[in-house]
Amino acid sequence: MEERLGRELVLIASPLMGHLMPAVELAKLMILREERLSITFILIQLPTHSEVNAFISTLCSTMLHQRLCFITLPSPQHKWTSTNRGVIFDQLLQFHKPQILDTISKLIIQHGVDAIVVDLLSTTLIQLVADEFRIPGYVFFTSSAAFLGLMLHFQTLEDELKEDTGKLKYLTTHLHMPCFVKPVPPVVLPSLLADYATWTARFLHYARGCRHAKGILVNTYHELESYPLSSFSVLDSSSCYGKASSIPEIYAVGPIIYQSMPLDNVSDGLMKWLDDQPPLSVVFLCFGSMGSFGVDQVREIAKGIEQSKCPFVWVLREPPRVNQLDFPTEVVNFGDLLPDGFMNRTAGTGKIMGWVPQLAVLSHRAVGGFVSHCGWNSVLESLWCGVPLLAWPLYAEQKLNAFQMVKELGLAVEIPATVSDQDYKDKASFDLLIKAESIEKGIRRLITEEDGKVIRRKVTQMKEKSRENMQEGGISYKSHGNFIRTVMSSYGGDD
C-alpha cells in the first residue's frame, strides 16, 4: 500500500466560546505551518445558546482554509435533566459519542485519520478512540499550566494515594501545591476540584483522560508560567507520588489568541468613540460570554464606575432566568438593570454594550485597564495587549487564575483594592454584594494610582514576551513545531 504523504487530524472542542475560539486558532496555525496537514473539526451545537451556535454557523459557512473543514453535530431535541452548563456539556458529549465515532470511522475510510486533539471536557474520548481505531489522542488545554498541574495532582491524590480530596477546601491552613510558588488558600480551589460531587462525577474522569493522552498542548508560555511548567517533572516523580501515572509530553504553545472576530457597525462606532479618548484613560469591563450579575450587583458596579469618573466600556449581560438553562443572554433594556439616570449622566463618558470584539478593544491605545472575570483566554489577551487586569473571578478555575495573577505574578489588581488571602472566599462568591466603593477604589488604583502604573510596566514587559514566544524562533513557536513534527513523523511521514 502506498504511504500517504499527508496527515489528517480530527479536532474536537466543547461548545464554549473560550474553548472553541482558541482551538480554531490552533488549527489555523497548524495548517499554515505544515502544508501536508489537514484538519477536520467536529463541532457540537448547544441546545439554546445562540452566541455559540452563531459562531459555529459562521465557521461552517466561511472557508477559512481549504485544508480545514468543519462537521457540525446538532443538539439533541429533548428535555434536559439539569440547568447546569457543565452537566449539559457532559451530557452532550455522552449523547454524541456514537456519532463522533461514526464520523471518525467515515473519515478513516475517506482519507485516514492520524490523531485526534480534544479539549479538557472531551478527554474521555481519547481512550475510546484509541481502543476503537488505535488512533493516538492529544489534549489542547485552554486553561493555565498551573490549573492543569493542580488537577493532575488531585487525580494522583485520589487514585494513587487514596486521599479524600473533598476535605481540602475545609482546611484552615494554606496548601503547598507543586504547581504554585506560594501556599494556596483553600478558598481559591476551583469548585471543579474542591466540590467532591463535581470532581468525582466529571473532572476526575477528565483528569484520567489527560493521562491517556500522548501529549498535552497548553495555551501558555514559559515567561508567564515557568514555575508550573517546571513542576510537571515533580508531579511525574514516583519518589514523590508513589505509583502515580506518568504525565504526557507537555507542549507550551501559547498564547494562542483568536484573531478573526470582525467588527460590525456597532463595534465600529465604539472604536471611533475610543479614538476620541485620551491614551490609557478608559476602563474596560467584560466578564466573558458566561459571566453575568444580578440587578443589585449591576447597580453597585454602575455606581462604582460613575464615582471613579473614568471613561468606560462595559459589556453587560443578563443572568439566566430561574429554572432556565444556565446561559446569560443579551440585555433587552439596559435601563431596567441600571440606576435611575445612569445612562443619561454617563452618555458622554461611557459605552454600555451587549457584545464587543474584546481583542480589538484591548488593543486600543485608549484602554488603560481591564475589569475581568479572569477566564484564561481573557488573561492571555490582556497580557498580549499590555493591559493590566482588575481581577473579579466568578466561576470555574477563575479564583485560581486571579490568585496566580495577583499573588504569584503581580500582574493584576484585585477587588477590593487591598484584601487578605482569606477574602478571596467572599470576593469570588456569587452571593456577596461587592459595594461601589470597593469597585471605585479598584478602578482608580488600576487607572490613575502609582501602584497601578507599576503593574502596567510589568504587564508591558509580559506583552513583549508573549509576542516573542509566537514569533519564529520563540519558545512557544518551537514547541508548536515539535508537536507538528511528532504528528507528521510518528506515523511514517517525513520531518
CSV table of C-alpha atoms in Angstrom, one decimal:
chain,number,residue,atom,x,y,z
A,1,MET,CA,0.0,0.0,0.0
A,2,GLU,CA,1.4,3.4,-1.0
A,3,GLU,CA,2.2,5.5,2.1
A,4,ARG,CA,0.2,8.8,2.5
A,5,LEU,CA,2.4,11.9,2.5
A,6,GLY,CA,-0.2,14.0,4.2
A,7,ARG,CA,-1.6,13.7,7.7
A,8,GLU,CA,-5.1,14.2,9.0
A,9,LEU,CA,-6.1,15.4,12.4
A,10,VAL,CA,-9.5,15.4,14.0
A,11,LEU,CA,-10.1,18.3,16.5
A,12,ILE,CA,-12.9,18.3,19.0
A,13,ALA,CA,-13.7,21.1,21.4
A,14,SER,CA,-16.6,21.7,23.7
A,15,PRO,CA,-19.3,24.2,22.8
A,16,LEU,CA,-17.9,27.1,24.8
A,17,MET,CA,-16.5,30.2,23.2
A,18,GLY,CA,-13.5,30.0,25.5
A,19,HIS,CA,-12.7,26.5,24.2
A,20,LEU,CA,-13.8,26.9,20.5
A,21,MET,CA,-12.1,30.1,19.6
A,22,PRO,CA,-8.5,29.2,20.7
A,23,ALA,CA,-9.0,25.7,19.2
A,24,VAL,CA,-9.9,27.1,15.8
A,25,GLU,CA,-6.9,29.4,16.0
A,26,LEU,CA,-4.7,26.4,16.9
A,27,ALA,CA,-6.0,24.6,13.8
A,28,LYS,CA,-5.3,27.6,11.6
A,29,LEU,CA,-1.7,27.9,12.9
A,30,MET,CA,-1.0,24.2,12.4
A,31,ILE,CA,-2.2,24.1,8.8
A,32,LEU,CA,-0.3,27.3,7.9
A,33,ARG,CA,2.9,25.8,9.3
A,34,GLU,CA,2.6,22.3,7.7
A,35,GLU,CA,1.3,22.1,4.1
A,36,ARG,CA,0.9,18.3,4.3
A,37,LEU,CA,-1.5,18.6,7.3
A,38,SER,CA,-5.3,18.7,7.1
A,39,ILE,CA,-7.8,19.1,10.0
A,40,THR,CA,-11.4,18.2,10.4
A,41,PHE,CA,-13.1,20.0,13.2
A,42,ILE,CA,-16.1,18.2,14.8
A,43,LEU,CA,-18.4,20.8,16.3
A,44,ILE,CA,-21.3,20.3,18.8
A,45,GLN,CA,-24.2,22.7,19.0
A,46,LEU,CA,-25.7,23.9,22.2
A,47,PRO,CA,-29.5,23.5,22.8
A,48,THR,CA,-30.1,27.2,23.4
A,49,HIS,CA,-27.0,29.3,23.5
A,50,SER,CA,-27.3,31.4,20.3
A,51,GLU,CA,-23.8,33.0,20.6
A,52,VAL,CA,-22.0,29.7,20.4
A,53,ASN,CA,-24.3,28.3,17.7
A,54,ALA,CA,-24.0,31.5,15.7
A,55,PHE,CA,-20.2,31.2,15.9
A,56,ILE,CA,-20.4,27.6,14.7
A,57,SER,CA,-22.6,28.6,11.8
A,58,THR,CA,-20.1,31.2,10.8
A,59,LEU,CA,-17.3,28.7,10.8
A,60,CYS,CA,-19.2,26.3,8.7
A,61,SER,CA,-20.2,28.9,6.1
A,62,THR,CA,-16.7,30.5,5.9
A,63,MET,CA,-13.8,28.9,4.0
A,64,LEU,CA,-11.0,29.6,6.5
A,65,HIS,CA,-8.6,27.3,4.6
A,66,GLN,CA,-9.0,24.5,2.1
A,67,ARG,CA,-7.4,22.1,4.5
A,68,LEU,CA,-9.6,23.0,7.4
A,69,CYS,CA,-13.2,21.7,7.3
A,70,PHE,CA,-16.0,21.6,9.9
A,71,ILE,CA,-18.6,19.0,10.7
A,72,THR,CA,-21.5,20.0,12.9
A,73,LEU,CA,-23.4,17.7,15.3
A,74,PRO,CA,-26.8,19.2,16.1
A,75,SER,CA,-28.0,19.5,19.7
A,76,PRO,CA,-30.5,16.7,20.6
A,77,GLN,CA,-34.0,17.9,21.0
A,78,HIS,CA,-35.1,16.6,24.4
A,79,LYS,CA,-35.7,17.9,27.9
A,80,TRP,CA,-32.5,18.4,29.8
A,81,THR,CA,-32.2,16.9,33.3
A,82,SER,CA,-30.1,19.8,34.5
A,83,THR,CA,-29.8,23.6,34.1
A,84,ASN,CA,-26.1,23.5,35.0
A,85,ARG,CA,-23.9,24.3,32.0
A,86,GLY,CA,-21.2,21.9,33.0
A,87,VAL,CA,-23.6,19.0,33.3
A,88,ILE,CA,-25.1,19.9,30.0
A,89,PHE,CA,-21.7,19.8,28.2
A,90,ASP,CA,-21.0,16.4,29.7
A,91,GLN,CA,-24.5,15.1,28.6
A,92,LEU,CA,-24.0,16.5,25.1
A,93,LEU,CA,-20.7,14.7,24.8
A,94,GLN,CA,-22.1,11.4,26.1
A,95,PHE,CA,-25.0,11.7,23.7
A,96,HIS,CA,-22.8,12.4,20.7
A,97,LYS,CA,-20.1,9.7,21.3
A,98,PRO,CA,-21.7,7.2,18.8
A,99,GLN,CA,-21.9,10.0,16.2
A,100,ILE,CA,-18.3,11.1,16.9
A,101,LEU,CA,-17.0,7.5,16.5
A,102,ASP,CA,-19.1,7.1,13.3
A,103,THR,CA,-17.7,10.4,11.9
A,104,ILE,CA,-14.2,9.3,12.6
A,105,SER,CA,-14.8,5.9,11.1
A,106,LYS,CA,-16.0,7.6,7.9
A,107,LEU,CA,-13.0,9.9,7.8
A,108,ILE,CA,-10.7,6.9,8.2
A,109,ILE,CA,-12.3,5.3,5.1
A,110,GLN,CA,-12.1,8.5,3.1
A,111,HIS,CA,-8.5,9.6,3.7
A,112,GLY,CA,-7.3,8.2,7.1
A,113,VAL,CA,-7.0,9.8,10.5
A,114,ASP,CA,-3.7,10.0,12.2
A,115,ALA,CA,-4.5,11.6,15.6
A,116,ILE,CA,-7.3,13.4,17.5
A,117,VAL,CA,-6.9,16.6,19.5
A,118,VAL,CA,-9.6,17.2,22.2
A,119,ASP,CA,-10.1,19.8,24.9
A,120,LEU,CA,-10.3,19.1,28.6
A,121,LEU,CA,-14.1,18.4,28.7
A,122,SER,CA,-13.7,15.8,25.9
A,123,THR,CA,-10.7,13.8,27.2
A,124,THR,CA,-12.8,10.7,27.8
A,125,LEU,CA,-12.8,10.3,24.0
A,126,ILE,CA,-9.1,9.6,24.0
A,127,GLN,CA,-9.2,6.0,25.3
A,128,LEU,CA,-12.4,5.3,23.4
A,129,VAL,CA,-10.8,6.3,20.1
A,130,ALA,CA,-7.6,4.5,20.9
A,131,ASP,CA,-9.5,1.3,21.7
A,132,GLU,CA,-11.8,1.5,18.6
A,133,PHE,CA,-9.3,2.8,16.0
A,134,ARG,CA,-5.8,2.6,17.5
A,135,ILE,CA,-5.5,6.4,16.9
A,136,PRO,CA,-3.5,8.4,19.4
A,137,GLY,CA,-5.0,11.3,21.2
A,138,TYR,CA,-3.7,14.7,22.4
A,139,VAL,CA,-5.3,17.4,24.6
A,140,PHE,CA,-5.4,21.1,23.9
A,141,PHE,CA,-5.7,22.6,27.4
A,142,THR,CA,-7.2,26.1,27.2
A,143,SER,CA,-6.6,26.9,30.9
A,144,SER,CA,-3.3,27.6,32.7
A,145,ALA,CA,-0.5,25.1,33.3
A,146,ALA,CA,-1.0,25.8,37.0
A,147,PHE,CA,-4.6,24.6,36.8
A,148,LEU,CA,-3.5,21.5,34.8
A,149,GLY,CA,-0.9,20.7,37.4
A,150,LEU,CA,-3.4,21.1,40.2
A,151,MET,CA,-5.9,18.9,38.5
A,152,LEU,CA,-3.4,16.1,37.9
A,153,HIS,CA,-2.2,16.5,41.5
A,154,PHE,CA,-5.8,16.0,42.7
A,155,GLN,CA,-6.1,12.9,40.5
A,156,THR,CA,-2.9,11.5,41.9
A,157,LEU,CA,-4.2,12.1,45.5
A,158,GLU,CA,-7.5,10.4,44.6
A,159,ASP,CA,-6.4,7.4,42.5
A,160,GLU,CA,-2.9,6.6,43.8
A,161,LEU,CA,-2.7,7.9,47.4
A,162,LYS,CA,-6.5,7.2,48.2
A,163,GLU,CA,-6.9,10.6,49.8
A,164,ASP,CA,-10.2,12.3,50.4
A,165,THR,CA,-9.6,15.5,48.3
A,166,GLY,CA,-13.1,16.8,49.3
A,167,LYS,CA,-11.8,17.7,52.7
A,168,LEU,CA,-9.1,20.1,51.4
A,169,LYS,CA,-11.4,23.1,51.0
A,170,TYR,CA,-12.3,23.0,54.7
A,171,LEU,CA,-8.7,23.3,55.9
A,172,THR,CA,-7.7,26.5,57.7
A,173,THR,CA,-4.1,26.4,56.7
A,174,HIS,CA,-2.8,27.2,53.2
A,175,LEU,CA,-1.9,24.3,50.9
A,176,HIS,CA,1.5,23.6,49.4
A,177,MET,CA,0.9,22.6,45.8
A,178,PRO,CA,3.7,21.5,43.4
A,179,CYS,CA,2.5,23.9,40.7
A,180,PHE,CA,2.5,27.1,42.8
A,181,VAL,CA,5.3,29.0,44.4
A,182,LYS,CA,3.2,30.4,47.2
A,183,PRO,CA,0.9,28.4,49.5
A,184,VAL,CA,-2.6,28.3,48.1
A,185,PRO,CA,-5.5,29.4,50.3
A,186,PRO,CA,-8.1,26.5,50.3
A,187,VAL,CA,-10.8,29.1,49.4
A,188,VAL,CA,-9.3,29.6,45.9
A,189,LEU,CA,-9.5,26.0,45.0
A,190,PRO,CA,-11.8,25.6,42.0
A,191,SER,CA,-15.2,24.0,42.8
A,192,LEU,CA,-14.5,21.8,39.8
A,193,LEU,CA,-11.9,20.1,42.0
A,194,ALA,CA,-12.9,21.0,45.6
A,195,ASP,CA,-16.5,20.2,45.3
A,196,TYR,CA,-16.4,16.4,45.7
A,197,ALA,CA,-19.6,15.7,43.8
A,198,THR,CA,-18.4,17.7,40.8
A,199,TRP,CA,-14.9,16.3,41.0
A,200,THR,CA,-15.9,12.6,41.1
A,201,ALA,CA,-18.8,12.9,38.6
A,202,ARG,CA,-16.8,14.8,35.9
A,203,PHE,CA,-13.4,16.3,36.4
A,204,LEU,CA,-11.7,13.2,37.9
A,205,HIS,CA,-12.6,11.5,34.6
A,206,TYR,CA,-11.3,14.4,32.6
A,207,ALA,CA,-8.0,14.2,34.5
A,208,ARG,CA,-7.8,10.5,33.9
A,209,GLY,CA,-8.4,11.2,30.2
A,210,CYS,CA,-5.4,13.6,30.2
A,211,ARG,CA,-3.2,10.8,31.5
A,212,HIS,CA,-4.2,8.7,28.4
A,213,ALA,CA,-3.0,11.4,26.0
A,214,LYS,CA,0.2,11.2,24.0
A,215,GLY,CA,0.8,14.9,24.7
A,216,ILE,CA,-0.9,18.0,26.2
A,217,LEU,CA,-0.7,21.3,24.4
A,218,VAL,CA,-1.1,24.1,27.0
A,219,ASN,CA,-2.2,27.6,26.0
A,220,THR,CA,0.6,29.3,28.0
A,221,TYR,CA,4.2,30.3,27.7
A,222,HIS,CA,7.4,29.9,29.7
A,223,GLU,CA,7.9,33.5,30.9
A,224,LEU,CA,4.3,33.5,32.3
A,225,GLU,CA,4.3,30.1,33.9
A,226,SER,CA,7.8,29.0,34.2
A,227,TYR,CA,7.3,27.5,37.7
A,228,PRO,CA,4.1,25.5,36.9
A,229,LEU,CA,5.7,24.2,33.7
A,230,SER,CA,8.8,23.1,35.5
A,231,SER,CA,6.7,21.4,38.2
A,232,PHE,CA,5.4,18.7,35.9
A,233,SER,CA,8.7,16.8,36.4
A,234,VAL,CA,7.9,16.9,40.2
A,235,LEU,CA,4.3,15.7,39.6
A,236,ASP,CA,5.7,12.9,37.4
A,237,SER,CA,8.2,11.7,40.0
A,238,SER,CA,7.5,8.3,41.5
A,239,SER,CA,9.6,9.2,44.5
A,240,CYS,CA,7.0,11.9,45.5
A,241,TYR,CA,3.8,10.3,44.4
A,242,GLY,CA,4.2,6.5,44.8
A,243,LYS,CA,2.5,4.8,41.8
A,244,ALA,CA,1.5,8.0,40.1
A,245,SER,CA,1.0,7.5,36.4
A,246,SER,CA,3.3,9.4,34.1
A,247,ILE,CA,2.4,12.8,32.7
A,248,PRO,CA,2.3,13.0,28.9
A,249,GLU,CA,4.6,15.3,27.0
A,250,ILE,CA,3.8,18.9,27.7
A,251,TYR,CA,3.9,21.4,24.9
A,252,ALA,CA,3.6,25.1,25.9
A,253,VAL,CA,2.3,26.6,22.7
A,254,GLY,CA,0.7,29.9,23.7
A,255,PRO,CA,-0.5,32.4,23.8
A,256,ILE,CA,-2.9,31.2,21.1
A,257,ILE,CA,-5.4,34.0,20.7
A,258,TYR,CA,-8.3,34.1,18.3
A,259,GLN,CA,-7.6,36.9,15.8
A,260,SER,CA,-10.5,36.8,13.4
A,261,MET,CA,-13.5,38.4,15.2
A,262,PRO,CA,-14.7,41.1,12.6
A,263,LEU,CA,-16.0,44.5,13.5
A,264,ASP,CA,-19.7,45.2,12.9
A,265,ASN,CA,-21.4,48.6,12.6
A,266,VAL,CA,-21.9,48.9,16.3
A,267,SER,CA,-18.4,47.9,17.3
A,268,ASP,CA,-17.0,50.1,14.5
A,269,GLY,CA,-18.8,53.0,16.2
A,270,LEU,CA,-17.3,52.0,19.5
A,271,MET,CA,-13.8,52.1,18.0
A,272,LYS,CA,-14.4,55.6,16.7
A,273,TRP,CA,-15.5,56.7,20.2
A,274,LEU,CA,-12.4,55.2,21.7
A,275,ASP,CA,-10.3,57.2,19.2
A,276,ASP,CA,-11.5,60.3,20.9
A,277,GLN,CA,-10.5,59.3,24.4
A,278,PRO,CA,-7.1,60.1,26.0
A,279,PRO,CA,-4.5,57.3,26.0
A,280,LEU,CA,-4.8,54.7,28.8
A,281,SER,CA,-7.8,56.5,30.3
A,282,VAL,CA,-10.6,54.0,29.6
A,283,VAL,CA,-11.6,51.2,31.9
A,284,PHE,CA,-13.0,48.1,30.0
A,285,LEU,CA,-15.4,45.9,32.0
A,286,CYS,CA,-16.2,42.5,30.5
A,287,PHE,CA,-16.9,39.2,32.2
A,288,GLY,CA,-16.9,36.7,29.4
A,289,SER,CA,-19.7,35.1,27.4
A,290,MET,CA,-20.8,33.2,30.5
A,291,GLY,CA,-20.4,36.0,33.1
A,292,SER,CA,-23.4,37.9,34.5
A,293,PHE,CA,-24.6,39.6,37.7
A,294,GLY,CA,-27.9,40.2,39.4
A,295,VAL,CA,-29.6,43.6,39.4
A,296,ASP,CA,-28.2,44.7,42.8
A,297,GLN,CA,-24.6,43.9,41.8
A,298,VAL,CA,-25.1,45.6,38.4
A,299,ARG,CA,-26.2,48.8,40.1
A,300,GLU,CA,-23.2,48.7,42.5
A,301,ILE,CA,-20.9,48.3,39.5
A,302,ALA,CA,-22.6,51.3,37.8
A,303,LYS,CA,-22.2,53.4,40.9
A,304,GLY,CA,-18.5,52.5,41.3
A,305,ILE,CA,-17.8,53.3,37.6
A,306,GLU,CA,-19.6,56.7,37.9
A,307,GLN,CA,-17.8,57.6,41.2
A,308,SER,CA,-14.4,56.7,39.6
A,309,LYS,CA,-15.0,59.4,36.9
A,310,CYS,CA,-13.2,57.2,34.4
A,311,PRO,CA,-14.4,56.8,30.8
A,312,PHE,CA,-15.6,53.2,30.4
A,313,VAL,CA,-16.7,50.5,28.1
A,314,TRP,CA,-19.0,48.0,29.9
A,315,VAL,CA,-20.2,44.7,28.4
A,316,LEU,CA,-23.4,43.8,30.3
A,317,ARG,CA,-25.3,40.6,30.0
A,318,GLU,CA,-28.5,39.4,31.6
A,319,PRO,CA,-28.2,36.4,34.0
A,320,PRO,CA,-30.2,33.2,33.2
A,321,ARG,CA,-33.7,33.1,34.5
A,322,VAL,CA,-34.7,30.7,37.3
A,323,ASN,CA,-35.1,27.1,36.0
A,324,GLN,CA,-33.7,28.0,32.6
A,325,LEU,CA,-30.5,26.6,31.0
A,326,ASP,CA,-27.5,28.2,32.7
A,327,PHE,CA,-26.5,30.7,29.9
A,328,PRO,CA,-26.6,34.5,30.1
A,329,THR,CA,-28.5,36.3,27.4
A,330,GLU,CA,-28.5,39.7,25.7
A,331,VAL,CA,-30.0,42.5,27.8
A,332,VAL,CA,-33.3,43.7,26.2
A,333,ASN,CA,-33.3,47.1,28.1
A,334,PHE,CA,-30.2,48.3,29.9
A,335,GLY,CA,-32.3,50.9,31.8
A,336,ASP,CA,-34.1,48.1,33.6
A,337,LEU,CA,-30.8,47.0,35.3
A,338,LEU,CA,-29.1,50.3,35.9
A,339,PRO,CA,-29.6,53.1,38.5
A,340,ASP,CA,-32.1,55.8,37.6
A,341,GLY,CA,-30.5,58.3,35.3
A,342,PHE,CA,-27.2,56.5,35.0
A,343,MET,CA,-27.3,56.2,31.2
A,344,ASN,CA,-28.1,59.9,30.8
A,345,ARG,CA,-25.4,61.0,33.2
A,346,THR,CA,-22.7,58.9,31.6
A,347,ALA,CA,-23.8,59.3,28.0
A,348,GLY,CA,-20.7,61.2,27.1
A,349,THR,CA,-18.2,59.3,29.2
A,350,GLY,CA,-19.1,55.6,28.6
A,351,LYS,CA,-20.5,52.9,26.4
A,352,ILE,CA,-22.7,50.0,27.6
A,353,MET,CA,-22.9,47.2,25.1
A,354,GLY,CA,-24.1,43.6,24.9
A,355,TRP,CA,-21.1,42.4,23.0
A,356,VAL,CA,-17.8,43.8,21.7
A,357,PRO,CA,-14.8,42.4,19.9
A,358,GLN,CA,-12.7,42.0,23.1
A,359,LEU,CA,-9.3,41.8,21.5
A,360,ALA,CA,-9.9,44.9,19.3
A,361,VAL,CA,-11.0,46.9,22.4
A,362,LEU,CA,-8.0,45.7,24.5
A,363,SER,CA,-5.7,46.6,21.6
A,364,HIS,CA,-6.9,50.2,21.5
A,365,ARG,CA,-4.4,52.8,22.9
A,366,ALA,CA,-7.2,54.5,25.0
A,367,VAL,CA,-7.8,51.4,27.1
A,368,GLY,CA,-5.9,51.6,30.4
A,369,GLY,CA,-7.4,48.7,32.5
A,370,PHE,CA,-9.5,45.6,32.2
A,371,VAL,CA,-12.0,44.5,34.8
A,372,SER,CA,-12.2,40.8,34.1
A,373,HIS,CA,-13.6,37.5,35.4
A,374,CYS,CA,-10.1,36.1,34.8
A,375,GLY,CA,-11.0,33.5,32.3
A,376,TRP,CA,-7.7,32.2,30.9
A,377,ASN,CA,-8.3,33.5,27.4
A,378,SER,CA,-9.1,36.9,28.8
A,379,VAL,CA,-5.9,36.8,30.9
A,380,LEU,CA,-3.8,36.0,27.8
A,381,GLU,CA,-5.5,38.7,25.7
A,382,SER,CA,-4.9,41.3,28.4
A,383,LEU,CA,-1.2,40.4,28.5
A,384,TRP,CA,-1.0,40.2,24.7
A,385,CYS,CA,-2.3,43.8,24.6
A,386,GLY,CA,-0.3,45.1,27.6
A,387,VAL,CA,-3.5,46.0,29.6
A,388,PRO,CA,-3.4,45.4,33.4
A,389,LEU,CA,-6.2,43.4,35.0
A,390,LEU,CA,-8.6,44.2,37.8
A,391,ALA,CA,-9.4,40.6,38.9
A,392,TRP,CA,-13.1,39.7,39.6
A,393,PRO,CA,-13.3,35.9,39.4
A,394,LEU,CA,-16.8,34.4,39.0
A,395,TYR,CA,-16.7,30.6,38.4
A,396,ALA,CA,-14.7,27.6,37.2
A,397,GLU,CA,-11.0,28.0,37.8
A,398,GLN,CA,-11.1,31.8,37.8
A,399,LYS,CA,-10.4,32.3,41.5
A,400,LEU,CA,-7.2,30.3,41.0
A,401,ASN,CA,-6.3,32.4,37.9
A,402,ALA,CA,-6.9,35.5,40.0
A,403,PHE,CA,-4.7,34.2,42.8
A,404,GLN,CA,-1.9,33.4,40.3
A,405,MET,CA,-2.1,36.8,38.5
A,406,VAL,CA,-2.4,38.9,41.7
A,407,LYS,CA,-0.4,37.0,44.4
A,408,GLU,CA,2.0,34.8,42.3
A,409,LEU,CA,2.9,37.1,39.4
A,410,GLY,CA,1.9,40.7,40.4
A,411,LEU,CA,0.3,41.3,37.1
A,412,ALA,CA,-3.2,42.3,38.3
A,413,VAL,CA,-5.0,44.4,40.9
A,414,GLU,CA,-7.9,42.9,42.9
A,415,ILE,CA,-11.3,44.0,44.1
A,416,PRO,CA,-11.4,45.3,46.8
A,417,ALA,CA,-8.0,47.1,46.3
A,418,THR,CA,-6.5,45.7,49.5
A,419,VAL,CA,-7.5,42.3,50.8
A,420,SER,CA,-6.0,39.3,52.5
A,421,ASP,CA,-5.9,35.8,51.0
A,422,GLN,CA,-8.9,34.8,53.1
A,423,ASP,CA,-11.0,37.5,51.5
A,424,TYR,CA,-10.9,35.6,48.2
A,425,LYS,CA,-13.7,33.4,49.6
A,426,ASP,CA,-16.0,36.3,49.8
A,427,LYS,CA,-14.8,38.3,46.8
A,428,ALA,CA,-15.4,35.4,44.4
A,429,SER,CA,-18.8,34.5,45.9
A,430,PHE,CA,-21.9,34.8,43.8
A,431,ASP,CA,-23.8,35.7,47.0
A,432,LEU,CA,-21.6,38.5,48.2
A,433,LEU,CA,-22.5,42.0,47.1
A,434,ILE,CA,-19.3,43.9,46.3
A,435,LYS,CA,-20.0,47.6,47.0
A,436,ALA,CA,-19.5,50.5,44.8
A,437,GLU,CA,-16.7,52.0,47.0
A,438,SER,CA,-14.6,48.8,46.5
A,439,ILE,CA,-15.2,48.9,42.8
A,440,GLU,CA,-14.3,52.6,42.5
A,441,LYS,CA,-11.2,52.0,44.6
A,442,GLY,CA,-10.0,49.2,42.4
A,443,ILE,CA,-10.6,51.1,39.2
A,444,ARG,CA,-8.8,54.2,40.4
A,445,ARG,CA,-5.9,52.0,41.6
A,446,LEU,CA,-5.7,50.4,38.2
A,447,ILE,CA,-6.0,53.6,36.0
A,448,THR,CA,-4.6,56.5,38.0
A,449,GLU,CA,-2.6,55.5,41.0
A,450,GLU,CA,1.1,54.8,41.2
A,451,ASP,CA,1.0,51.0,42.1
A,452,GLY,CA,-1.3,50.5,39.1
A,453,LYS,CA,1.4,52.1,37.0
A,454,VAL,CA,4.0,49.7,38.4
A,455,ILE,CA,1.8,46.8,37.4
A,456,ARG,CA,1.3,48.3,34.0
A,457,ARG,CA,5.1,48.3,33.5
A,458,LYS,CA,5.3,44.6,34.4
A,459,VAL,CA,2.4,43.8,32.1
A,460,THR,CA,4.1,45.7,29.2
A,461,GLN,CA,7.1,43.5,29.7
A,462,MET,CA,4.9,40.4,29.6
A,463,LYS,CA,3.3,41.8,26.4
A,464,GLU,CA,6.7,41.7,24.7
A,465,LYS,CA,7.4,38.2,25.9
A,466,SER,CA,4.0,36.9,24.8
A,467,ARG,CA,4.6,38.1,21.3
A,468,GLU,CA,8.2,36.9,21.1
A,469,ASN,CA,7.1,33.4,22.0
A,470,MET,CA,4.8,33.2,19.0
A,471,GLN,CA,7.3,34.6,16.5
A,472,GLU,CA,9.7,32.4,14.6
A,473,GLY,CA,12.4,31.2,16.9
A,474,GLY,CA,10.3,31.8,20.1
A,475,ILE,CA,9.9,29.1,22.7
A,476,SER,CA,6.2,28.5,22.0
A,477,TYR,CA,6.8,28.6,18.3
A,478,LYS,CA,9.4,25.8,18.7
A,479,SER,CA,7.2,23.8,21.0
A,480,HIS,CA,4.4,24.1,18.5
A,481,GLY,CA,6.7,22.9,15.7
A,482,ASN,CA,7.8,20.0,17.9
A,483,PHE,CA,4.2,18.9,18.2
A,484,ILE,CA,3.6,19.1,14.5
A,485,ARG,CA,6.8,17.2,13.7
A,486,THR,CA,5.7,14.5,16.2
A,487,VAL,CA,2.4,14.1,14.4
A,488,MET,CA,4.0,14.1,11.0
A,489,SER,CA,6.8,11.7,11.7
A,490,SER,CA,5.3,9.3,14.2
A,491,TYR,CA,3.2,7.6,11.6
A,492,GLY,CA,5.7,7.3,8.8
A,493,GLY,CA,5.8,10.8,7.3
A,494,ASP,CA,8.9,12.9,6.7
A,495,ASP,CA,10.1,15.6,9.1
